[in-house]
Coordinates of C-alpha atoms and ligand atoms in Angstrom, one line a residue:
X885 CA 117.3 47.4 83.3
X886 CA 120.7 48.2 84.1
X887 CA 121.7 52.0 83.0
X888 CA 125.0 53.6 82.1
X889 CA 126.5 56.8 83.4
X890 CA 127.4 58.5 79.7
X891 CA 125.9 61.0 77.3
X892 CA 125.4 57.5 74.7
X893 CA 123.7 56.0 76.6
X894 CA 121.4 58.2 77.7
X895 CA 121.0 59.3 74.2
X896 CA 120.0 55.8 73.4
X897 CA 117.3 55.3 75.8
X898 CA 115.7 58.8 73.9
X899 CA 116.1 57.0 70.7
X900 CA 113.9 54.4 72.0
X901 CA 111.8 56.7 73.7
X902 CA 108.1 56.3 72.2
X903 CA 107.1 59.8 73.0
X904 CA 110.5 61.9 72.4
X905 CA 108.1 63.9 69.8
X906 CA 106.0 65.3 72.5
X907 CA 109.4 67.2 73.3
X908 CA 108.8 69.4 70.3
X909 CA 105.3 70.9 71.4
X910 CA 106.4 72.4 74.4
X911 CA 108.3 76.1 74.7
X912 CA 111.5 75.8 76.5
X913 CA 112.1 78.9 78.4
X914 CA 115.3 80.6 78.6
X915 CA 117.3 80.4 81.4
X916 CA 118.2 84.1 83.4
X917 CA 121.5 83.2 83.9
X918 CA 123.1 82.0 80.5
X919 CA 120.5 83.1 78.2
X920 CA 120.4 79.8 76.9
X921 CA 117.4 77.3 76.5
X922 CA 117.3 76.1 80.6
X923 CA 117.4 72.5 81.8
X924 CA 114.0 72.5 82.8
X925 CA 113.2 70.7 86.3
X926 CA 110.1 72.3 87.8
X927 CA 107.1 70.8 86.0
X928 CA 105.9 70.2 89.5
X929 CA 105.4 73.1 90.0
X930 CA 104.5 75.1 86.6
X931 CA 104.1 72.9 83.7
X932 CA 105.8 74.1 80.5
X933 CA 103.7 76.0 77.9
X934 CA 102.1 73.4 75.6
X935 CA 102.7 75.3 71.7
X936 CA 99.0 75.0 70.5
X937 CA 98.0 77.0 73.9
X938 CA 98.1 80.3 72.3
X939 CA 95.5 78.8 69.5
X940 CA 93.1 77.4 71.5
X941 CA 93.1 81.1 73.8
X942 CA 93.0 82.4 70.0
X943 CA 89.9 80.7 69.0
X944 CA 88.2 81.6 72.0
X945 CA 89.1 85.3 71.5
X946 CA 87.9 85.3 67.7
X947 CA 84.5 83.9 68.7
X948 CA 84.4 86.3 71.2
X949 CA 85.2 88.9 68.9
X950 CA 82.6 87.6 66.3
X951 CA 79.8 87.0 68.3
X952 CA 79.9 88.9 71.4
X953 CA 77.2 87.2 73.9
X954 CA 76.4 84.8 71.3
X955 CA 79.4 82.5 71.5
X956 CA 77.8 81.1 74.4
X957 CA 75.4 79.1 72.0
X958 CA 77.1 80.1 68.9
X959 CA 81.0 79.8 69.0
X960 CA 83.1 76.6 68.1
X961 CA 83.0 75.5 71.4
X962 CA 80.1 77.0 72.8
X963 CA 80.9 78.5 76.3
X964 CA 77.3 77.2 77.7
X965 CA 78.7 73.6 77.5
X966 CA 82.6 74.7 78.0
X967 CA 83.5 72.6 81.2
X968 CA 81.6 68.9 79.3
X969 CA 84.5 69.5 76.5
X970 CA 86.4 68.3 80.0
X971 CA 84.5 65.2 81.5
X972 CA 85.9 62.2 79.4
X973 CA 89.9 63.4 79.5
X974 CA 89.6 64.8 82.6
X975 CA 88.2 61.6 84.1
X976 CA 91.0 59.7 82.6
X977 CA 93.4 61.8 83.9
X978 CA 92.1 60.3 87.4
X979 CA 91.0 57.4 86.5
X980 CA 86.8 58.6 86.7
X981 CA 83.9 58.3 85.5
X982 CA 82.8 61.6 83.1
X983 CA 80.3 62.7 85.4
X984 CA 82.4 62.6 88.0
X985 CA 85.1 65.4 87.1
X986 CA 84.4 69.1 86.5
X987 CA 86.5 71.8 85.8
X988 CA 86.1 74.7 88.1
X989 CA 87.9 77.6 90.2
X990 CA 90.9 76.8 91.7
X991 CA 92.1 74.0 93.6
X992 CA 92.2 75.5 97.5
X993 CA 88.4 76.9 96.7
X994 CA 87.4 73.6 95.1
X995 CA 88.8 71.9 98.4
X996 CA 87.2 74.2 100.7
X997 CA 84.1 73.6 98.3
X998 CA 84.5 69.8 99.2
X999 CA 85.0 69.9 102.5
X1000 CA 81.8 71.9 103.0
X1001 CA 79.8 68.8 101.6
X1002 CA 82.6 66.4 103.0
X1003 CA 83.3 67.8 106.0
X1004 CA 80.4 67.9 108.5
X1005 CA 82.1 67.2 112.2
X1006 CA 79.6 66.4 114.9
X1007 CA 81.0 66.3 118.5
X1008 CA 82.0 62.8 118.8
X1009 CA 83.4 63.0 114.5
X1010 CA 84.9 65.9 114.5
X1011 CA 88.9 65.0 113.7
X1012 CA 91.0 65.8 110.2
X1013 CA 93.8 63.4 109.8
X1014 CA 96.6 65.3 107.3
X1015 CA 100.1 65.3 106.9
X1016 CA 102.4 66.8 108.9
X1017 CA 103.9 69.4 106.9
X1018 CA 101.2 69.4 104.2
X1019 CA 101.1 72.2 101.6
X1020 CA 100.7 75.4 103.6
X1021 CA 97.2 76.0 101.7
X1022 CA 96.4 72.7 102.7
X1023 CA 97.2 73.2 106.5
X1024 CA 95.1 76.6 106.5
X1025 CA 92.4 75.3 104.3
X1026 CA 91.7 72.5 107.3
X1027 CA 91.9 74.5 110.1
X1028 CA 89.9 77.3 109.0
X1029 CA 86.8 74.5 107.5
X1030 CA 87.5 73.4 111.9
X1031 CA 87.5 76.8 113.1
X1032 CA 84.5 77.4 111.1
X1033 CA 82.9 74.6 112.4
X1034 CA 83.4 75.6 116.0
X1035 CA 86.4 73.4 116.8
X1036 CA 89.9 74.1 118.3
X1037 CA 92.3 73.4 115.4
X1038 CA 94.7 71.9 117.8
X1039 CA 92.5 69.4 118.5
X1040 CA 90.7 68.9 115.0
X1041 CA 93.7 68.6 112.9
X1042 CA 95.5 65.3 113.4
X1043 CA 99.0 65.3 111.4
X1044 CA 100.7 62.2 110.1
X1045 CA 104.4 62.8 111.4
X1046 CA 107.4 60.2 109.8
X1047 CA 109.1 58.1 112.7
X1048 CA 112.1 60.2 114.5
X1049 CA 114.5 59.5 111.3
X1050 CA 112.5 58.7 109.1
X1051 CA 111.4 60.9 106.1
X1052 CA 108.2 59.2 105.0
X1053 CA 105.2 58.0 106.3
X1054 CA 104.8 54.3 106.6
X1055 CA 101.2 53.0 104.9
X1056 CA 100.8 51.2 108.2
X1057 CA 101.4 53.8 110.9
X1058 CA 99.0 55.9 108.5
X1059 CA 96.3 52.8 109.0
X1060 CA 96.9 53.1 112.8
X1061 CA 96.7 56.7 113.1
X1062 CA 93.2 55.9 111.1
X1063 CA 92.8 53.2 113.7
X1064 CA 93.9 55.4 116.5
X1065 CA 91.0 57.8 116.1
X1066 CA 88.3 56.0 114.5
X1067 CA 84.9 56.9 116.4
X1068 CA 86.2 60.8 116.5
X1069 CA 87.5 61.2 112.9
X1070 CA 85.7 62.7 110.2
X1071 CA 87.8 62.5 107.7
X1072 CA 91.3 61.9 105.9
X1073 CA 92.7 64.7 103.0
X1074 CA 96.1 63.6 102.6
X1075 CA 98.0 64.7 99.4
X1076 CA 98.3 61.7 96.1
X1077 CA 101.9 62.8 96.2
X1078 CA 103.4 64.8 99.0
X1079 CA 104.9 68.3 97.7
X1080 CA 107.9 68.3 99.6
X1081 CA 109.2 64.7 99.9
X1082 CA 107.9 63.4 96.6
X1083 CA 106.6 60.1 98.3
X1084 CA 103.2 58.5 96.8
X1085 CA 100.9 57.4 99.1
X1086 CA 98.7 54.5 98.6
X1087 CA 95.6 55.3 97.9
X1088 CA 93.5 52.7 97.8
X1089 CA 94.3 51.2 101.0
X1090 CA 94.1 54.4 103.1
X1091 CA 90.8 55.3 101.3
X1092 CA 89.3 51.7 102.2
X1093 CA 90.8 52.1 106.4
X1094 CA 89.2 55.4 106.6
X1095 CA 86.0 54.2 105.0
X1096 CA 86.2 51.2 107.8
X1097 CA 86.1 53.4 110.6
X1098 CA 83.2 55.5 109.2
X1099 CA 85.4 58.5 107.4
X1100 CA 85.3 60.1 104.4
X1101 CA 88.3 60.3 102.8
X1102 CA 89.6 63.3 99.8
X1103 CA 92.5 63.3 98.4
X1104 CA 94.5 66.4 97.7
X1105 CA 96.4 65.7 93.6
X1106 CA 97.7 68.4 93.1
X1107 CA 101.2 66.5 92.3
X1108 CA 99.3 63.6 91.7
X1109 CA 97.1 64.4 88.7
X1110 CA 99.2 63.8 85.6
X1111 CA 102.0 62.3 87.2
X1112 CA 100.7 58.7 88.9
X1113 CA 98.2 56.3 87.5
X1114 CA 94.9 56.7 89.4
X1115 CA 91.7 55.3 89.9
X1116 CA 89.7 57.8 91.7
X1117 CA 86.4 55.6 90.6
X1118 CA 87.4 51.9 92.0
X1119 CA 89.3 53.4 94.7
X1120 CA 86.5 54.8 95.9
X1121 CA 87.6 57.8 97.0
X1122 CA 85.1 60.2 98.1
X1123 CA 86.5 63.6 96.7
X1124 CA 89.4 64.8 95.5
X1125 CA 91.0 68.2 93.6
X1126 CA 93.9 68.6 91.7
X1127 CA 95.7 72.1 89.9
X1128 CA 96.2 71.6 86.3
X1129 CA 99.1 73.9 86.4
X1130 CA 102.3 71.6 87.9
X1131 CA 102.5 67.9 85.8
X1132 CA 99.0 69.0 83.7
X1133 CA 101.0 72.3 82.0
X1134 CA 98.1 74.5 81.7
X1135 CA 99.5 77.8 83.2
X1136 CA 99.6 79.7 86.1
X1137 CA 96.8 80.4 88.5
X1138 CA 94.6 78.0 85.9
X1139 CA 91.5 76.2 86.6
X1140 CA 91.4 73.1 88.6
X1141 CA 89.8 69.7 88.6
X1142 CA 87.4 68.2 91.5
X1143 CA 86.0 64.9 91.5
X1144 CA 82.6 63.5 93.8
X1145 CA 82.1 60.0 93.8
X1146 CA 79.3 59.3 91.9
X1147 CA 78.0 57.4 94.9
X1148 CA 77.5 60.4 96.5
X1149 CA 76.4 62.8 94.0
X1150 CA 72.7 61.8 94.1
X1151 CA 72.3 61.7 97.9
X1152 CA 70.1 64.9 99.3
X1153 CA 71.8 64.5 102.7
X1154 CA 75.1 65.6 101.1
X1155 CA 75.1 69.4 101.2
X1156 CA 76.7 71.9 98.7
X1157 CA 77.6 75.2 98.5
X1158 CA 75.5 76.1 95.1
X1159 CA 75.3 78.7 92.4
X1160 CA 73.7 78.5 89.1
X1161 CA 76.3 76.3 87.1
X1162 CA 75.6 73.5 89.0
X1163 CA 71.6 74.0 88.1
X1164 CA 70.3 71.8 85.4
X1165 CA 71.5 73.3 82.2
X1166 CA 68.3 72.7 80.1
X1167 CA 66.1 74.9 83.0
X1168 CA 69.2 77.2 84.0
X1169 CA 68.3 80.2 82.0
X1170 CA 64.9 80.2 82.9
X1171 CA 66.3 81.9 86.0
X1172 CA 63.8 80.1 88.2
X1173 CA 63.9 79.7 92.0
X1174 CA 65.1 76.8 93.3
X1175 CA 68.1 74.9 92.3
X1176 CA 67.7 71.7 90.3
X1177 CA 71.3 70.3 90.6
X1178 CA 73.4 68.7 87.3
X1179 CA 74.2 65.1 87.5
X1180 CA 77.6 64.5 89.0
X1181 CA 79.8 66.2 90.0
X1182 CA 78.7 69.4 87.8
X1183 CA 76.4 70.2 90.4
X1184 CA 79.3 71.6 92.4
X1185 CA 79.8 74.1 90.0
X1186 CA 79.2 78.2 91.0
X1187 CA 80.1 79.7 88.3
X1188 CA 80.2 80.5 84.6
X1189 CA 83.4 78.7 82.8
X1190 CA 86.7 81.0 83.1
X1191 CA 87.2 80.1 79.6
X1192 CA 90.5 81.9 78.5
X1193 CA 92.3 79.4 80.7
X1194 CA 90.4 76.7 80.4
X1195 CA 91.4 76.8 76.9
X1196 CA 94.3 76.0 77.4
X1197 CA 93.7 73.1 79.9
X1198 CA 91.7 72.0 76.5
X1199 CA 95.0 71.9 74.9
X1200 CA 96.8 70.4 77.3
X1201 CA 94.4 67.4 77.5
X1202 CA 94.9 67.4 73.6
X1203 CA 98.2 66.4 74.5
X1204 CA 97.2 64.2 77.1
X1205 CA 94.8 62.3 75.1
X1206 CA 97.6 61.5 72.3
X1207 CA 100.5 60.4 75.1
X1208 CA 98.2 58.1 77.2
X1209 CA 98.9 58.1 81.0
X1210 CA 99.4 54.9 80.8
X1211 CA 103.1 55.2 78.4
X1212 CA 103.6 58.9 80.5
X1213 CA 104.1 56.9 83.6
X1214 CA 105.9 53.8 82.6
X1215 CA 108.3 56.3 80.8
X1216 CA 108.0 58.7 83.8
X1217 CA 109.0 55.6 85.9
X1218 CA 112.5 54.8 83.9
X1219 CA 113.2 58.7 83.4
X1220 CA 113.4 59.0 87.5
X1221 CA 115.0 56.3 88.1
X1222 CA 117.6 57.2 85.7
X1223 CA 118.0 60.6 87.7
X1224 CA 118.1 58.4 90.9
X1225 CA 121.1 56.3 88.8
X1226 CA 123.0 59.1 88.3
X1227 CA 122.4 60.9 91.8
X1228 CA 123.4 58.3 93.4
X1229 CA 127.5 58.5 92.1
X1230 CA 127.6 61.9 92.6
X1231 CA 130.5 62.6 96.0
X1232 CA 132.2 65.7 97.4
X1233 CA 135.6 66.4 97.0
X1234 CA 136.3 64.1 99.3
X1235 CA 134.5 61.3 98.1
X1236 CA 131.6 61.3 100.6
X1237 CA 128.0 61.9 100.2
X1238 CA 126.8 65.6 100.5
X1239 CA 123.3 64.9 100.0
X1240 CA 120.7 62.3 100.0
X1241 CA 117.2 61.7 98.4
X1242 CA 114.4 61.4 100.8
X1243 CA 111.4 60.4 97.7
X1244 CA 111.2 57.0 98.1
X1245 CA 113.4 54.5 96.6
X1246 CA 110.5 52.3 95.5
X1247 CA 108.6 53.5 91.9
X1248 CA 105.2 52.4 93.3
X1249 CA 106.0 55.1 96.4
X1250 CA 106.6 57.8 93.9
X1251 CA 106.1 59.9 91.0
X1252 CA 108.0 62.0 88.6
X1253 CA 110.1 64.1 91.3
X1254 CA 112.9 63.3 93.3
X1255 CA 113.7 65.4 96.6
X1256 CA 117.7 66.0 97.5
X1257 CA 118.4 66.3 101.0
X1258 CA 121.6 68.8 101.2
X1259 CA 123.9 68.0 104.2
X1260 CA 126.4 70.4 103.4
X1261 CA 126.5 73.6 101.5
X1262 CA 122.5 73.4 99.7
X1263 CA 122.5 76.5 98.9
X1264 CA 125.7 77.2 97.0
X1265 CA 124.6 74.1 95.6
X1266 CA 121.2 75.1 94.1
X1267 CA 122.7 78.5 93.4
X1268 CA 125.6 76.9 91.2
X1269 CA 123.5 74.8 89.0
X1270 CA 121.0 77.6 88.5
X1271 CA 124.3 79.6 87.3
X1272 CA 124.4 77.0 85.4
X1273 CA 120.9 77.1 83.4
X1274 CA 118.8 74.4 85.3
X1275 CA 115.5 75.6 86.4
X1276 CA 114.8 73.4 89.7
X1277 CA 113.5 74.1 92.9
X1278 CA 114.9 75.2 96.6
X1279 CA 112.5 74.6 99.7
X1280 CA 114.0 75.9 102.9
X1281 CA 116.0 74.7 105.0
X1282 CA 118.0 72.4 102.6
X1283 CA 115.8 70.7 99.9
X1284 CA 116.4 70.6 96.2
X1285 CA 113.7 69.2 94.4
X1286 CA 113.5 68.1 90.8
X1287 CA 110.9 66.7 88.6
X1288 CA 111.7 65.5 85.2
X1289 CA 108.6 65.5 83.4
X1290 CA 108.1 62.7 81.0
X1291 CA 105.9 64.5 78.6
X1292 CA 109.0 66.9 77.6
X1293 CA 111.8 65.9 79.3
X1294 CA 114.9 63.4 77.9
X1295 CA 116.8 61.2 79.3
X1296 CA 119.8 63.9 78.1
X1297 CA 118.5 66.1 79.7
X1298 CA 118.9 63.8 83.3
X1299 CA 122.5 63.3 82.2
X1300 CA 123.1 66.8 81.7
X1301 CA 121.5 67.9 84.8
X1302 CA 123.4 65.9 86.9
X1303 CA 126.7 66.3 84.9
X1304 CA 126.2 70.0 86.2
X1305 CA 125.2 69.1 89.8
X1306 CA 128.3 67.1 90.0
X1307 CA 130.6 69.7 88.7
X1308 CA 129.9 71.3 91.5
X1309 CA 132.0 69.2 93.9
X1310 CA 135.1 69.4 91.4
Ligands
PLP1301 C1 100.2 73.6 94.4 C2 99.4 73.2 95.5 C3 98.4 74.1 96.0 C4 98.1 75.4 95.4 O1 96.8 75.8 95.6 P1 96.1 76.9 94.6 O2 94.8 77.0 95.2 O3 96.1 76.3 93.3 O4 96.9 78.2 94.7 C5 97.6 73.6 97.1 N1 97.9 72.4 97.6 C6 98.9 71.6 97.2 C7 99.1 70.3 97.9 C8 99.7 72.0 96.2 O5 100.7 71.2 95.8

């Protein structure tokens, strides 16, 4: 489609917008700086409150109120079964099957928990491949599960590095790098969606080239989950975890997602770190020894349900459920390249370019966010439009990234945005 650079017109595409009512069940926060309601541009990074949060915490503290212990069996949503109100959104989120998906901690323990069944080097298999420049947790989560394992980290780790002046990886340097190591690599936890550039990777091929040279391969969602379509299931994917805080909007420090294949979840070879959650629930309270594990992916499972803020995953999902990934991403597709639109007429004084976006040009290589490359003056930049009300996002030494979410953000919103940014250079 061919877009416009005016206020109408992206007025317009909201009118035809199919989910410009989910808008209205999100809180806005105010911005710092103008005590106005902010531009909002980090749902990457913490998802907006979802209105019927407060509710579903409310019902959980009323049961708890009224029944003490007893709302394990007894409240509306029993606490015994809390993370099954979970299996069949949460596996559509990532495209699963129910048993497949639990709920549980958060997402560096969850991959530290997968990489203990997942990650079993030998001396000849003993290699990670990640990203270079991977989420710091990431990078520390890898080298410690090596260290652990008796490795050097230095030799272990093998990161994925963008040709010299490039900014993304190419899917087929990945698949050599796979190639490269083959016989010594154990497996591959790249990110669904890399933090900092924004680029998508694919999946489904890099899952089946580690899987041809004997890997396992996880994938690290946290900007994946709720953003991209995925199909953990057909993919084949091995593992993968995800925060439900960024594009999922269901508050800080909340509970994450981790999926098992459910090719593996049966085998006896696979070791797990186990607690009583993940025993079978009809024999759990017997308080037996020996651990009879769940079916699926529940058998990962430590601990007892943090339920206060899984509740409010609960509500998010609600919210999920009634969208559809499916018109989230095509809308999330048009809303971002709308932003990329209008980014791309934005000049200095002088009519040259000051920045440039290093996400991917191509939707399929992408999700919501787009990453702005400063090459003059970044900071005055990002300082200037957070003067002006926009919540987005600085990462040293000179990115700007912004995400519009297509759950509550407008195409307005997009024009406003970069109306501001473009002030800037007036
Ligand atoms: C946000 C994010 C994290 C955060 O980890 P927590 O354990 O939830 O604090 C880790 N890895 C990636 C790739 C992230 O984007």
């Amino acid at each position: 489609m061919t877009f416009e650079n005016s206020l109408s017109f992206a007025q317009s595409l909201d009118a035809q917008d199919g989910l410009r009512e989910f808008r209205d069940k999100f809180i806005f926060p105010t911005s710092i700086e103008t005590g106005e309601e902010a531009l909002y541009f980090t749902g990457n990074s913490l998802g907006l409150q979802p209105k019927s949060a407060r509710a579903h915490i409310e019902t959980e503290l009323e049961d708890w109120a009224k029944y003490g212990v007893e709302g394990h069996f007894h409240g509306r949503n029993p606490w015994f079964h809390y993370h099954k109100f979970f299996s069949e959104r949460a596996a559509k989120i990532v495209g699963a099957l129910p048993h497949e998906v639990v709920l549980m901690n958060n997402l560096t323990v969850n991959l530290h928990l997968l990489m203990v069944s997942f990650y079993r080097p030998t001396q000849k298999r003993f290699k990670i491949i990640i990203e270079k420049g991977a989420f710091p947790s990431d990078q520390y989560a890898v080298a410690s599960q090596v260290r652990f394992h008796g490795f050097d980290a230095n030799e272990a780790v093998v990161e994925l590095e963008p040709r010299a002046g490039e900014h993304n990886l190419r899917t087929e340097d990945i698949l050599q790098a796979i190639d490269n190591e083959a016989d010594s690599l154990a497996l591959v936890m790249l990110s669904g969606v890399q933090y900092y550039t924004g680029q998508a990777f694919d999946m489904e091929t890099i899952t089946r080239k580690g899987h041809e040279v004997g890997a396992f391969v996880g994938w690290d969602l946290a900007h994946a989950a709720g953003n991209l379509l995925l199909k953990l299931h057909d993919w084949q994917a091995d593992f993968a975890a995800w925060c439900t805080y960024k594009y999922l909007n269901s508050g800080p420090g909340s509970v994450s997602g981790a999926f098992v294949h459910e090719k593996h979840s049966e085998r006896s070879d696979i070791p797990r770190f186990e607690g009583w959650w993940g025993h079978s629930e009809e024999a759990r309270f017997k308080m037996e020894k020996g651990f009879i594990p769940m079916k699926g992916a529940a058998a990962w499972q430590l601990s007892n349900a943090p339920v206060f803020n899984m509740a409010i995953h609960k509500a998010s999902l609600e919210i999920f459920e009634a969208a559809g990934m499916e018109a989230l991403r095509e809308k999330s597709v048009k809303l971002t390249a709308y932003l990329e639109f209008l980014l791309k007429q934005v000049t200095n004084k002088s009519g040259e370019k000051s920045f440039e976006l290093i996400t991917p040009s191509d939707p399929e290589q992408r999700g919501a966010q787009l990453s702005i490359l400063c090459l003059e003056k970044g900071r005055e930049l990002f300082d200037f439009i957070t003067k002006k009300g926009v919540i987005a996002d600085w990462r040293n030494p000179n990115v700007i990234r912004v995400a519009p979410a297509p759950l509550y953000n407008s195409f307005e919103d997009v024009y406003r945005f970069v109306t501001i940014l473009a002030s800037f250079y007036n």
